[in-house]
Short mmCIF file of C-alpha atoms and ligand atoms in Angstrom, two decimals:
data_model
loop_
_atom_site.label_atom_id
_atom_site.label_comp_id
_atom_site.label_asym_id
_atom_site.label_seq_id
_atom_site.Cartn_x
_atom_site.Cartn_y
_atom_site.Cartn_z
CA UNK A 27 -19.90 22.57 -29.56
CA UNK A 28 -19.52 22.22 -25.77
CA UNK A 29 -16.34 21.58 -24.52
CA UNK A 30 -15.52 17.96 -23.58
CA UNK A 31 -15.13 17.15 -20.16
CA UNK A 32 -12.59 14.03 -19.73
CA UNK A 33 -10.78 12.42 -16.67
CA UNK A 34 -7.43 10.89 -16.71
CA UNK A 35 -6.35 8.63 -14.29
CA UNK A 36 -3.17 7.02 -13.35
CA UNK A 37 -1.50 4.38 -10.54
CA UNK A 38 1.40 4.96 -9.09
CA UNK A 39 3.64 3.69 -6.42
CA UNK A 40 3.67 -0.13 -5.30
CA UNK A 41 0.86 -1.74 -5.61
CA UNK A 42 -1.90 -2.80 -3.41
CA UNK A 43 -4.92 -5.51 -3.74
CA UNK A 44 -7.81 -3.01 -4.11
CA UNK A 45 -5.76 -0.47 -5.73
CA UNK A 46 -8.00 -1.23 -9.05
CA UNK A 47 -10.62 -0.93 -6.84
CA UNK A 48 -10.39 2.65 -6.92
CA UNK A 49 -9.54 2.62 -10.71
CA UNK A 50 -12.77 0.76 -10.52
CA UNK A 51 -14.66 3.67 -8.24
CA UNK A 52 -13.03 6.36 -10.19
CA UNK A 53 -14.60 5.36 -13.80
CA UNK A 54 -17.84 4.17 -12.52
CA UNK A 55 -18.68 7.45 -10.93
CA UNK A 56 -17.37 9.37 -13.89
CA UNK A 57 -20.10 8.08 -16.24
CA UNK A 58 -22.51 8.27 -13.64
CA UNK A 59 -21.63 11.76 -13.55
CA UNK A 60 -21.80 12.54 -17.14
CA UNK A 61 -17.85 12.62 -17.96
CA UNK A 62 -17.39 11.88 -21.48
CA UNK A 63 -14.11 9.97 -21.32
CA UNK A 64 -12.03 8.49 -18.95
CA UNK A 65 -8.50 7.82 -20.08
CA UNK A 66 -6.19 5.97 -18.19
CA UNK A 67 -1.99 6.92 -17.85
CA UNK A 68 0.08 3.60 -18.56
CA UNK A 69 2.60 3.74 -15.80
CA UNK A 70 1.46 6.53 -14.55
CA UNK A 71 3.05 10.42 -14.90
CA UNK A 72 5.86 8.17 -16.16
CA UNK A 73 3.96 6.53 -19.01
CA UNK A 74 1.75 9.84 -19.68
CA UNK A 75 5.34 11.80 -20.41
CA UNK A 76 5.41 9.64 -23.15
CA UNK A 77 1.88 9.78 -24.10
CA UNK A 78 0.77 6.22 -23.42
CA UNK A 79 -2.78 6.06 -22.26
CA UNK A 80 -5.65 4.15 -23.04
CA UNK A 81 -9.50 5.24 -23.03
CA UNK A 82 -10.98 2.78 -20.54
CA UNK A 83 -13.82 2.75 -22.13
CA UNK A 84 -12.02 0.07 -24.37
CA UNK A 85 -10.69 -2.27 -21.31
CA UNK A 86 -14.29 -2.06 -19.32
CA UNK A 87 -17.11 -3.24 -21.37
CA UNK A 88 -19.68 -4.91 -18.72
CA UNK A 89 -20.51 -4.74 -15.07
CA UNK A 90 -19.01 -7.80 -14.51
CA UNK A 91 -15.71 -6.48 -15.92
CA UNK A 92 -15.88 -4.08 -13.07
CA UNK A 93 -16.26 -6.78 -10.84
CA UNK A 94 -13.26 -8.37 -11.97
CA UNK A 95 -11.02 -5.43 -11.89
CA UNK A 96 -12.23 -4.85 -8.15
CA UNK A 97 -11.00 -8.71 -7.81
CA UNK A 98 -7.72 -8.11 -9.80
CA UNK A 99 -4.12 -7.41 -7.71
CA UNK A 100 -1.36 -4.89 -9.11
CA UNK A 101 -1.92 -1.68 -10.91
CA UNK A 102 -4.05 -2.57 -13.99
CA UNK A 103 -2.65 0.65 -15.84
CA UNK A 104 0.91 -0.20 -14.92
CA UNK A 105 2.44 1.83 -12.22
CA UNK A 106 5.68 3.67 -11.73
CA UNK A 107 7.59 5.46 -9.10
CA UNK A 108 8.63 8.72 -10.44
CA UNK A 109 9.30 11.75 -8.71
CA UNK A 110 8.82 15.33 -10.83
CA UNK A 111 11.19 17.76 -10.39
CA UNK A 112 10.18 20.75 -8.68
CA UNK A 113 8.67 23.73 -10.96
CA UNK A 114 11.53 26.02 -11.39
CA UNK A 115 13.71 23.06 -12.24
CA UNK A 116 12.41 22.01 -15.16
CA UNK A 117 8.94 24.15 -16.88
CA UNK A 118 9.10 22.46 -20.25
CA UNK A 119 8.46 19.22 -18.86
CA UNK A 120 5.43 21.02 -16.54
CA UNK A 121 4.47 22.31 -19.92
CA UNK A 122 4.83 19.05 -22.21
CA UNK A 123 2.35 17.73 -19.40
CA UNK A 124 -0.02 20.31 -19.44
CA UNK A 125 0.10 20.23 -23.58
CA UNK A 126 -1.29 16.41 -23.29
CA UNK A 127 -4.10 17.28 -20.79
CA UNK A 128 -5.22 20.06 -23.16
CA UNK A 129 -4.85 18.01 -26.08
CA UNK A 130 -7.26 15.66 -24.55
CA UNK A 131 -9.55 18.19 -23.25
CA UNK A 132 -8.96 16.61 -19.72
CA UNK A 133 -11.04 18.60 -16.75
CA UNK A 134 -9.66 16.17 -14.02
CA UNK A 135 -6.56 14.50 -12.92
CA UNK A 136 -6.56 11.55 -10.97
CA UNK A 137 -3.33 10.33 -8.81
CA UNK A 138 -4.20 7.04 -6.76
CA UNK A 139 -0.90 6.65 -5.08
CA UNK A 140 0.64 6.77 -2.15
CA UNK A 141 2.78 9.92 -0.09
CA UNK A 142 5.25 10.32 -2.68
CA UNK A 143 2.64 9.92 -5.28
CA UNK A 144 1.03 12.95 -3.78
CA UNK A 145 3.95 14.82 -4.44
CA UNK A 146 2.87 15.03 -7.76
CA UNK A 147 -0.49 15.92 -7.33
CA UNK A 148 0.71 18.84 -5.17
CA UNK A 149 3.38 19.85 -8.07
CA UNK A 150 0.96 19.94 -10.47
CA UNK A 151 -2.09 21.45 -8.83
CA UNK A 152 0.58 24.01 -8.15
CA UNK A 153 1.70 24.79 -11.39
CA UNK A 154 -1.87 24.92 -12.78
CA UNK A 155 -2.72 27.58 -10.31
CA UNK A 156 0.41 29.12 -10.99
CA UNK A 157 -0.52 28.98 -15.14
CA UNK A 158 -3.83 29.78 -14.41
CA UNK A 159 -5.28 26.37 -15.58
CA UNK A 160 -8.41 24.76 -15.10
CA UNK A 161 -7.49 21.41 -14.91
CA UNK A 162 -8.34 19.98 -11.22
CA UNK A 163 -5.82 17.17 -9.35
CA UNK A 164 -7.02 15.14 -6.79
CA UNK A 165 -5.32 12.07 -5.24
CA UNK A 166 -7.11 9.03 -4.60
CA UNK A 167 -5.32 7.11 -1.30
CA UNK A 168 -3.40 3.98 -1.82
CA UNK A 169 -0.96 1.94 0.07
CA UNK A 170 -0.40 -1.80 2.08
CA UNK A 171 2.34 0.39 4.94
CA UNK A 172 -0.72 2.48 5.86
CA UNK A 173 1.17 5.89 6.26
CA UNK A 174 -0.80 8.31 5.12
CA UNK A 175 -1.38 11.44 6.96
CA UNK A 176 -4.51 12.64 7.95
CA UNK A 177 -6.72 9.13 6.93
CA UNK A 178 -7.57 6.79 9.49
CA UNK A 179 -5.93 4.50 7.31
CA UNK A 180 -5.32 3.56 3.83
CA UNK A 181 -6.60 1.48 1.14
CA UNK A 182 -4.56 -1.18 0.31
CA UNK A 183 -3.44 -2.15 4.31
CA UNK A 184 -6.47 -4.10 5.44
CA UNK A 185 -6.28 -6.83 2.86
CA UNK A 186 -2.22 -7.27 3.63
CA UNK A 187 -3.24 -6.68 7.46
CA UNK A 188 -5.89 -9.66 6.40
CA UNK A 189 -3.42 -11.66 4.44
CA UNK A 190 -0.42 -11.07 6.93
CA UNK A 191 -2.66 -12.76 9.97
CA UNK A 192 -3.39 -15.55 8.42
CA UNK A 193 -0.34 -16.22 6.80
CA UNK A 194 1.49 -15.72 10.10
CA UNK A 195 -1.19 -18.53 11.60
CA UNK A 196 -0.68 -20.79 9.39
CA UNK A 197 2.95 -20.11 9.50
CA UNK A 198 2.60 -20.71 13.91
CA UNK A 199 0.74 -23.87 13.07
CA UNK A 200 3.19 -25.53 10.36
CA UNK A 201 6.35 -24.69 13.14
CA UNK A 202 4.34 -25.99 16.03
CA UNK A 203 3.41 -29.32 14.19
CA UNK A 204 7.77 -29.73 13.12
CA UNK A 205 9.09 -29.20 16.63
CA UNK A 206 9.26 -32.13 18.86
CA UNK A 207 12.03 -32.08 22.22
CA UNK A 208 14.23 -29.51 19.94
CA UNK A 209 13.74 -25.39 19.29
CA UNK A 210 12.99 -24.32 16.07
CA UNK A 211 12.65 -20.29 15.53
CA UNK A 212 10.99 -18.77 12.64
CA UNK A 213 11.19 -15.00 11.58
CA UNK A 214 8.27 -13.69 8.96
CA UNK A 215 9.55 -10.46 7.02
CA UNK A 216 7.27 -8.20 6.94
CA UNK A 217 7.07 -4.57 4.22
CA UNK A 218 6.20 -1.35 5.46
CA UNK A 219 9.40 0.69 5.12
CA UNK A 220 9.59 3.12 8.08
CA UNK A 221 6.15 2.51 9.15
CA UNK A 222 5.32 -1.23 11.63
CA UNK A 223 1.84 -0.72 10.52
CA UNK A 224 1.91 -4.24 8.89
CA UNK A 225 4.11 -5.95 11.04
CA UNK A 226 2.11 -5.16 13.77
CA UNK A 227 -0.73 -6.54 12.23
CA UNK A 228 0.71 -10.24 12.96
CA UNK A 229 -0.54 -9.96 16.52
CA UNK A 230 -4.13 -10.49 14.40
CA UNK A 231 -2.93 -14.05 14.36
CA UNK A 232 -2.98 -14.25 18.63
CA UNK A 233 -6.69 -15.94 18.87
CA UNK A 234 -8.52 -18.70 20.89
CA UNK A 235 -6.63 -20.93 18.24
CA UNK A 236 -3.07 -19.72 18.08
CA UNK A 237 -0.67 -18.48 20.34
CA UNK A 238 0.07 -15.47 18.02
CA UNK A 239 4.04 -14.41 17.55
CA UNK A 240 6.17 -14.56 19.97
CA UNK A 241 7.85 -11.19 19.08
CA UNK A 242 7.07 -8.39 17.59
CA UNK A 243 9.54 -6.05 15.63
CA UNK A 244 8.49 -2.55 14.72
CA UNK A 245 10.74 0.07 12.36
CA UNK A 246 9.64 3.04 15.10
CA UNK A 247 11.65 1.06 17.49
CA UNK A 248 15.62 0.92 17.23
CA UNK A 249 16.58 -2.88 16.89
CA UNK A 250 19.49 -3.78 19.61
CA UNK A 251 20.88 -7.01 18.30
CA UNK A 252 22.06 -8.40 22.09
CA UNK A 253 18.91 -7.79 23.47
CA UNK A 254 17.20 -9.76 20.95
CA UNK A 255 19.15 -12.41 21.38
CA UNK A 256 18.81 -12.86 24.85
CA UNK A 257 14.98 -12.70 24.38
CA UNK A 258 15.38 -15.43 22.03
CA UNK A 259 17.50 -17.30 24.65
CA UNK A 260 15.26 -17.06 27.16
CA UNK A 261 12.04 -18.17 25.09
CA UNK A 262 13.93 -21.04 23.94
CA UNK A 263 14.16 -22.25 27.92
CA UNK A 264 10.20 -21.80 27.78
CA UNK A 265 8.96 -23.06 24.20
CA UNK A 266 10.03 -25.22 21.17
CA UNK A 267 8.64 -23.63 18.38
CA UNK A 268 9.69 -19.61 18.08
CA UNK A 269 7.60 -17.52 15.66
CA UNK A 270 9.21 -13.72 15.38
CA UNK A 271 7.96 -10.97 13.05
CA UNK A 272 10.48 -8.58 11.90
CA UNK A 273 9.62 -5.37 9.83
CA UNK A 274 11.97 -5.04 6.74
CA UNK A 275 12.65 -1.43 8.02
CA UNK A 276 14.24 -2.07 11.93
CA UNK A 277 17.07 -0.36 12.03
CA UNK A 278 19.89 -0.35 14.61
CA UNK A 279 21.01 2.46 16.68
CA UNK A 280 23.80 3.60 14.24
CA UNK A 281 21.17 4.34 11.86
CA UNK A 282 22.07 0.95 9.53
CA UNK A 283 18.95 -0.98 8.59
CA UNK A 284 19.71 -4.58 9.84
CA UNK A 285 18.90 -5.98 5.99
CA UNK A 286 21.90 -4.04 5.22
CA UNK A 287 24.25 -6.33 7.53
CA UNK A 288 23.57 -9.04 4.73
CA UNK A 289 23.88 -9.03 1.21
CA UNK A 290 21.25 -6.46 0.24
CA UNK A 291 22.00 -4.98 -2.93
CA UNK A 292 22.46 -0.69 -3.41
CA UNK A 293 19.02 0.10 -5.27
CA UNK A 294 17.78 3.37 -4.94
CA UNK A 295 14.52 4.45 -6.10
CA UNK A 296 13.43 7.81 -7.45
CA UNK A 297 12.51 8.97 -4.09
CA UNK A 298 15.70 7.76 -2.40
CA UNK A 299 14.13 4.41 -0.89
CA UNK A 300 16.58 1.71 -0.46
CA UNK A 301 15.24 -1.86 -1.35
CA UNK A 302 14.71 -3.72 1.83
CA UNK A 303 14.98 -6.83 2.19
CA UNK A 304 16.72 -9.50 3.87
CA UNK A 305 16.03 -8.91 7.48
CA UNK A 306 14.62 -12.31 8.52
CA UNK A 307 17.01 -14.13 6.29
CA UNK A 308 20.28 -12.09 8.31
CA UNK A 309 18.29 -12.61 11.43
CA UNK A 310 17.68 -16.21 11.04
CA UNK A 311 21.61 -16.78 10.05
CA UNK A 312 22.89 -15.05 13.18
CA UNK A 313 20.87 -16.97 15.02
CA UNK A 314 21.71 -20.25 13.63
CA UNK A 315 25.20 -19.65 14.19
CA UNK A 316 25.24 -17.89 18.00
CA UNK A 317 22.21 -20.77 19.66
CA UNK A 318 23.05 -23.73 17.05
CA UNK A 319 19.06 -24.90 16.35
CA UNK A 320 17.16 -24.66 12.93
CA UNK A 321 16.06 -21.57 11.72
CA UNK A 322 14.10 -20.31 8.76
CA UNK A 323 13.24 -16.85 7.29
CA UNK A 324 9.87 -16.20 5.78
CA UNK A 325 9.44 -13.24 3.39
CA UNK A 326 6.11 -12.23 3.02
CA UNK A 327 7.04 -10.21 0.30
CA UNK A 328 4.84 -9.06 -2.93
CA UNK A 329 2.79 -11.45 -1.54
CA UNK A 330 1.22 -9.37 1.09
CA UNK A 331 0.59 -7.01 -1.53
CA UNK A 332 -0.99 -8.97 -4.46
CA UNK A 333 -3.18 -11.67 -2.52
CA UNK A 334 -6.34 -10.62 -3.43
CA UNK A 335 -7.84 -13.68 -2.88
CA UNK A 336 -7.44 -12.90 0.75
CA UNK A 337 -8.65 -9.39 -0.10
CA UNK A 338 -11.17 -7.94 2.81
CA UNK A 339 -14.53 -6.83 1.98
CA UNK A 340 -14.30 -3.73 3.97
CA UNK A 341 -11.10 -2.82 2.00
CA UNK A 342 -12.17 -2.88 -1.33
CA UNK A 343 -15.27 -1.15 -0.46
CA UNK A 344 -13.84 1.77 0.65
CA UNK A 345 -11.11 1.60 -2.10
CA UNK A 346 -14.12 1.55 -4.70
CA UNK A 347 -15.50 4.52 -2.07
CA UNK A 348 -12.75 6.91 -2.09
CA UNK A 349 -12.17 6.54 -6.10
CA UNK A 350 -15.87 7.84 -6.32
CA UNK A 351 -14.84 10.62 -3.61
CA UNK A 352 -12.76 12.14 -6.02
CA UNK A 353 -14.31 12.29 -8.60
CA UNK A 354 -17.05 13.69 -6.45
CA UNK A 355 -14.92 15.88 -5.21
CA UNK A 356 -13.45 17.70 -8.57
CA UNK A 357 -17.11 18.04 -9.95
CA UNK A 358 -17.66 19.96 -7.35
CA UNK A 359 -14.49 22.68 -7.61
CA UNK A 360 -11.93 20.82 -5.40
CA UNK A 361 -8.40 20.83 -6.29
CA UNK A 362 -4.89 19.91 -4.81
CA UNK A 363 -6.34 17.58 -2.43
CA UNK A 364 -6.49 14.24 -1.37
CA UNK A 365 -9.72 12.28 0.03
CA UNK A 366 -9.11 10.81 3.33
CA UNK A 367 -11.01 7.82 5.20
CA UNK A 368 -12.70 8.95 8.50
CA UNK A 369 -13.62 6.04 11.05
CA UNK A 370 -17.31 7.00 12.05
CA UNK A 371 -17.85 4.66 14.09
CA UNK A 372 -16.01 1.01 15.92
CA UNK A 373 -19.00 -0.77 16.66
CA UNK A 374 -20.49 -1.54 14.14
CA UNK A 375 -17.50 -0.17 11.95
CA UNK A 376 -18.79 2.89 9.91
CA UNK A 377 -16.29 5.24 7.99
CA UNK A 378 -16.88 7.92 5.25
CA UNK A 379 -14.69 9.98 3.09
CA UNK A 380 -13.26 13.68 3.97
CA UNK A 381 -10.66 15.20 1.97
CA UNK A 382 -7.56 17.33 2.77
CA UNK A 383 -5.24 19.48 1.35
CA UNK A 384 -2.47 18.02 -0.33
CA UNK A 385 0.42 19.63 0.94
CA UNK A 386 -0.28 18.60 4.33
CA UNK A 387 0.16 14.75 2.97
CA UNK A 388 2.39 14.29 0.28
CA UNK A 389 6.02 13.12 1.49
CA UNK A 390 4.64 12.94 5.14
CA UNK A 391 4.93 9.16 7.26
CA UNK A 392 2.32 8.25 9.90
CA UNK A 393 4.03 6.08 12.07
CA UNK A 394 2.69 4.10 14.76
CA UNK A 395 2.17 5.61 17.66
CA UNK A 396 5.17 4.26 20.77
CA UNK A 397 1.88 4.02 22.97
CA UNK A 398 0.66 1.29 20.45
CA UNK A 399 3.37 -0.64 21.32
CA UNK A 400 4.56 -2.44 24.85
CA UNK A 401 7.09 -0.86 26.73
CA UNK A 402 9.99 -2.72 25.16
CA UNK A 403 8.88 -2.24 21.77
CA UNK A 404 8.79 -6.34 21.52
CA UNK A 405 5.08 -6.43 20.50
CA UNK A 406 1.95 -4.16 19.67
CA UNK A 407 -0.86 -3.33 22.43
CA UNK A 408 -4.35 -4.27 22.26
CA UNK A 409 -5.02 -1.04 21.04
CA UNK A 410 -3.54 -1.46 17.71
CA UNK A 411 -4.91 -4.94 17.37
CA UNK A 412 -8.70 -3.08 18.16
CA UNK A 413 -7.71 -0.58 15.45
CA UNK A 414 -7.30 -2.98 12.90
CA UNK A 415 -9.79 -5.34 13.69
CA UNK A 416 -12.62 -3.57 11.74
CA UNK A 417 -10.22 -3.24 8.55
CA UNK A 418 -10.02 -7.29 7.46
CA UNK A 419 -13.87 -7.76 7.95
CA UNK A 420 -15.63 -9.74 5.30
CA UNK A 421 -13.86 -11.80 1.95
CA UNK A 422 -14.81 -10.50 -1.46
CA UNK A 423 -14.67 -14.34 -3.09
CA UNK A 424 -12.80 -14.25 -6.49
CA UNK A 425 -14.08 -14.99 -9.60
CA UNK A 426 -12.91 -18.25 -10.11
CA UNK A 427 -12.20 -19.98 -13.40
CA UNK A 428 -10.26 -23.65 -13.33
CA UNK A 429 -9.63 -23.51 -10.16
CA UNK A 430 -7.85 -20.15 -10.08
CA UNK A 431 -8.62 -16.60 -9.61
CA UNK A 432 -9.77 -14.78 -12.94
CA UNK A 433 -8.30 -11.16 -13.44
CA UNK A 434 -8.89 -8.22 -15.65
CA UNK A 435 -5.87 -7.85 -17.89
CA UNK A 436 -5.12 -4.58 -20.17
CA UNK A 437 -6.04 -5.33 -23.60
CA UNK A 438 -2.64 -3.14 -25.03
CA UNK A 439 -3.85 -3.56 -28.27
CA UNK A 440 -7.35 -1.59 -27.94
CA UNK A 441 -7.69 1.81 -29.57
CA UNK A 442 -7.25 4.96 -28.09
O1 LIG B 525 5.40 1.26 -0.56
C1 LIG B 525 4.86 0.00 -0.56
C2 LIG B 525 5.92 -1.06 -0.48
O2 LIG B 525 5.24 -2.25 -0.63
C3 LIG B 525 6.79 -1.02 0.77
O3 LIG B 525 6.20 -1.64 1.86
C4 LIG B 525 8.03 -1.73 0.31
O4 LIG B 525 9.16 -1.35 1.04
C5 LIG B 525 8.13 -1.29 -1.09
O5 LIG B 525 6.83 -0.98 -1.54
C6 LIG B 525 8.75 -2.30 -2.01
O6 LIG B 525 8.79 -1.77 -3.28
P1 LIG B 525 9.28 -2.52 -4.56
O7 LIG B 525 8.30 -3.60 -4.84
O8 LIG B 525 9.32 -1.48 -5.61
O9 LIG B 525 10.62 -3.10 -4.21
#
């Protein structure tokens, strides 16, 4: 009897609109290419250590089930954010992993994930070439903070770029319509950790209708707290209403994140990430208290992340693209890599898919550039905002059932 040839495929990291729009990609080009099964981690690497997975072929019965998953926010196989040890540290868990894949004669391993999630594509590619196993790992690109090496940019960031400009409009407009003979200043938090990708993408929000923010507040840039305040000072001589957008991750010079000023609590994550958050909501306190007008903090939050509603057309296209790339990609022999997105072309926006060694991604940060930013660091040039432009193109309209969004939900209590 020929030997089986299965896929498994797992999530991983924090989630992203069109993340399942890769899971999507990913199965639909496995049957197309004659794969016999395509099993899905629960939780990812986490969830497979303790052998949950589900064949999808039980969750995705129609096409329009893969329409819905391409529609649905957060990681439909659960997601987790687990870091494997290195190799020498600990073999019989590299070998309880390797047992499962054999066990269910799987021929490809799929990480869709972002640069610590390619850590463990790069572990384990190693250690099969290093067991002499023919199991192939490729990692599928996912993440709203855009910092990924070596892509143009990432799935995940042009639907929070998309949702992030239009929240931060309608944020301008509600201030604007408050403020009458009085100052009112408003600070939206913004994720992206160490990276201002998605902060900067508030300065979407400067059109023929809207001002835009009045300041900008990138990570790559170290925050000096008197400085800001006597920008704020000397806007409030100008303007009534004050919009500022603050990344979670500004820092000050000492190397203290500013959320840490206020009552952030001491999480850690596997990878050594504190929890941000809290920025605007310290900002907007010191402020209150040092110019005495109203302030409020707006934290974008999981929102950003989930709003798939908001979800750009151009996005979950290429999610769906680059799931299909790897899969592409392993039929063909490649291993220990990651598929990239290349921008072909600006006007009319093209891109296609390339692919890259691992270990030149995984646990790397692509920052934005200091030329993409004005010489202060108080906003982002025209430059970035022409870079991101092409990325929130087009709505993918959910499918909508009383009023609300419908989703694809796992169906735990399918067979295996
Ligand atoms: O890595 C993506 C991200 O959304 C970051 O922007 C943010 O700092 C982090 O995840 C938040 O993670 P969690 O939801 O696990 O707190």
């Amino acid at each position: 009897m020929a030997k089986k040839r299965n896929i498994i495929v797992g999530q991983s990291g924090g989630p992203t609109a069109v993340i399942n729009a890769s899971l999507a990609g990913v199965y639909k080009n496995a049957l197309e290419r004659g794969f016999d099964k395509v099993y899905g981690m629960l939780h990812g690497i986490q969830g497979l250590l303790d052998e949950q997975y589900v064949d999808l072929s039980t969750q995705i019965h129609y096409e329009l089930d893969i329409e819905l998953l391409k529609r649905t926010p957060s990681a439909f196989l659960g997601s987790c954010r687990y870091k494997l040890p290195e190799i020498h540290e600990n073999k019989a868990l590299y070998e309880k992993i390797f047992d499962i894949l054999n066990r269910l004669d799987i021929e490809v391993f799929i990480y869709i994930g972002g640069n610590d999630s390619m850590d463990t594509i790069k572990k384990l590619s190693d250690y099969a070439i290093l067991t002499g196993q023919m199991q192939k790992f490729l990692g599928v690109p996912k993440t709203i903070d855009n910092d990924l090496a070596l892509t143009d940019h990432t799935p995940g960031f042009g639907s929070a770029a998309k949702y992030i400009g239009a929240s931060t409009k309608e944020v301008i407009r509600d201030a604007n319509g408050l403020v009458y003979k009085k100052n009112m200043i408003t600070l939206i938090e913004v994720m992206g950790r160490n990276a201002g990708w998605l902060t900067g993408a508030t300065a979407l929000a400067k059109s023929e209708d809207c001002e835009g923010p009045d300041l900008i507040y990138l990570p790559e840039v170290t925050f000096d707290m008197d400085r800001f305040l006597a920008k704020i000072k000397d806007l409030m001589n100008k303007k009534e209403s004050i919009v500022v957008a603050v990344s979670e991750g500004i820092k000050l010079a000492d190397g203290r994140y500013v959320c840490e000023l206020g009552s952030v609590g001491d999480y850690v994550d596997a990878f050594g990430h504190k929890q941000l958050q809290g920025t605007a909501t310290y900002l907007a306190n010191y402020l209150a208290s040092e110019v005495n007008c109203k302030t409020r903090a707006v934290e974008l939050s999981t929102l950003q992340r989930s709003a798939s509603h908001m979800a750009s057309r151009v996005d979950i296209d290429e999610a769906f693209m680059v799931g299909g790339a790897a899969v592409k990609a392993a039929d063909e022999g490649d291993t220990g890599k990651m598929v990239v997105i290349d921008r072909v072309a600006d006007d009319p926006y093209m891109s296609a898919t390339g692919i890259y060694d691992v270990h030149r991604i995984a646990n790397e940060e692509k920052l934005v550039p200091r030329s993409w930013m004005n010489r202060e660091g108080t906003y982002v040039t025209k430059y970035f905002v022409d870079y991101v432009k092409p990325l929130i193109q087009g709505d993918y309209q959910p499918i909508m059932v009383n009023g609300l969004p419908r989703h694809l939900v796992l169906n735990k209590k399918a067979k295996r």
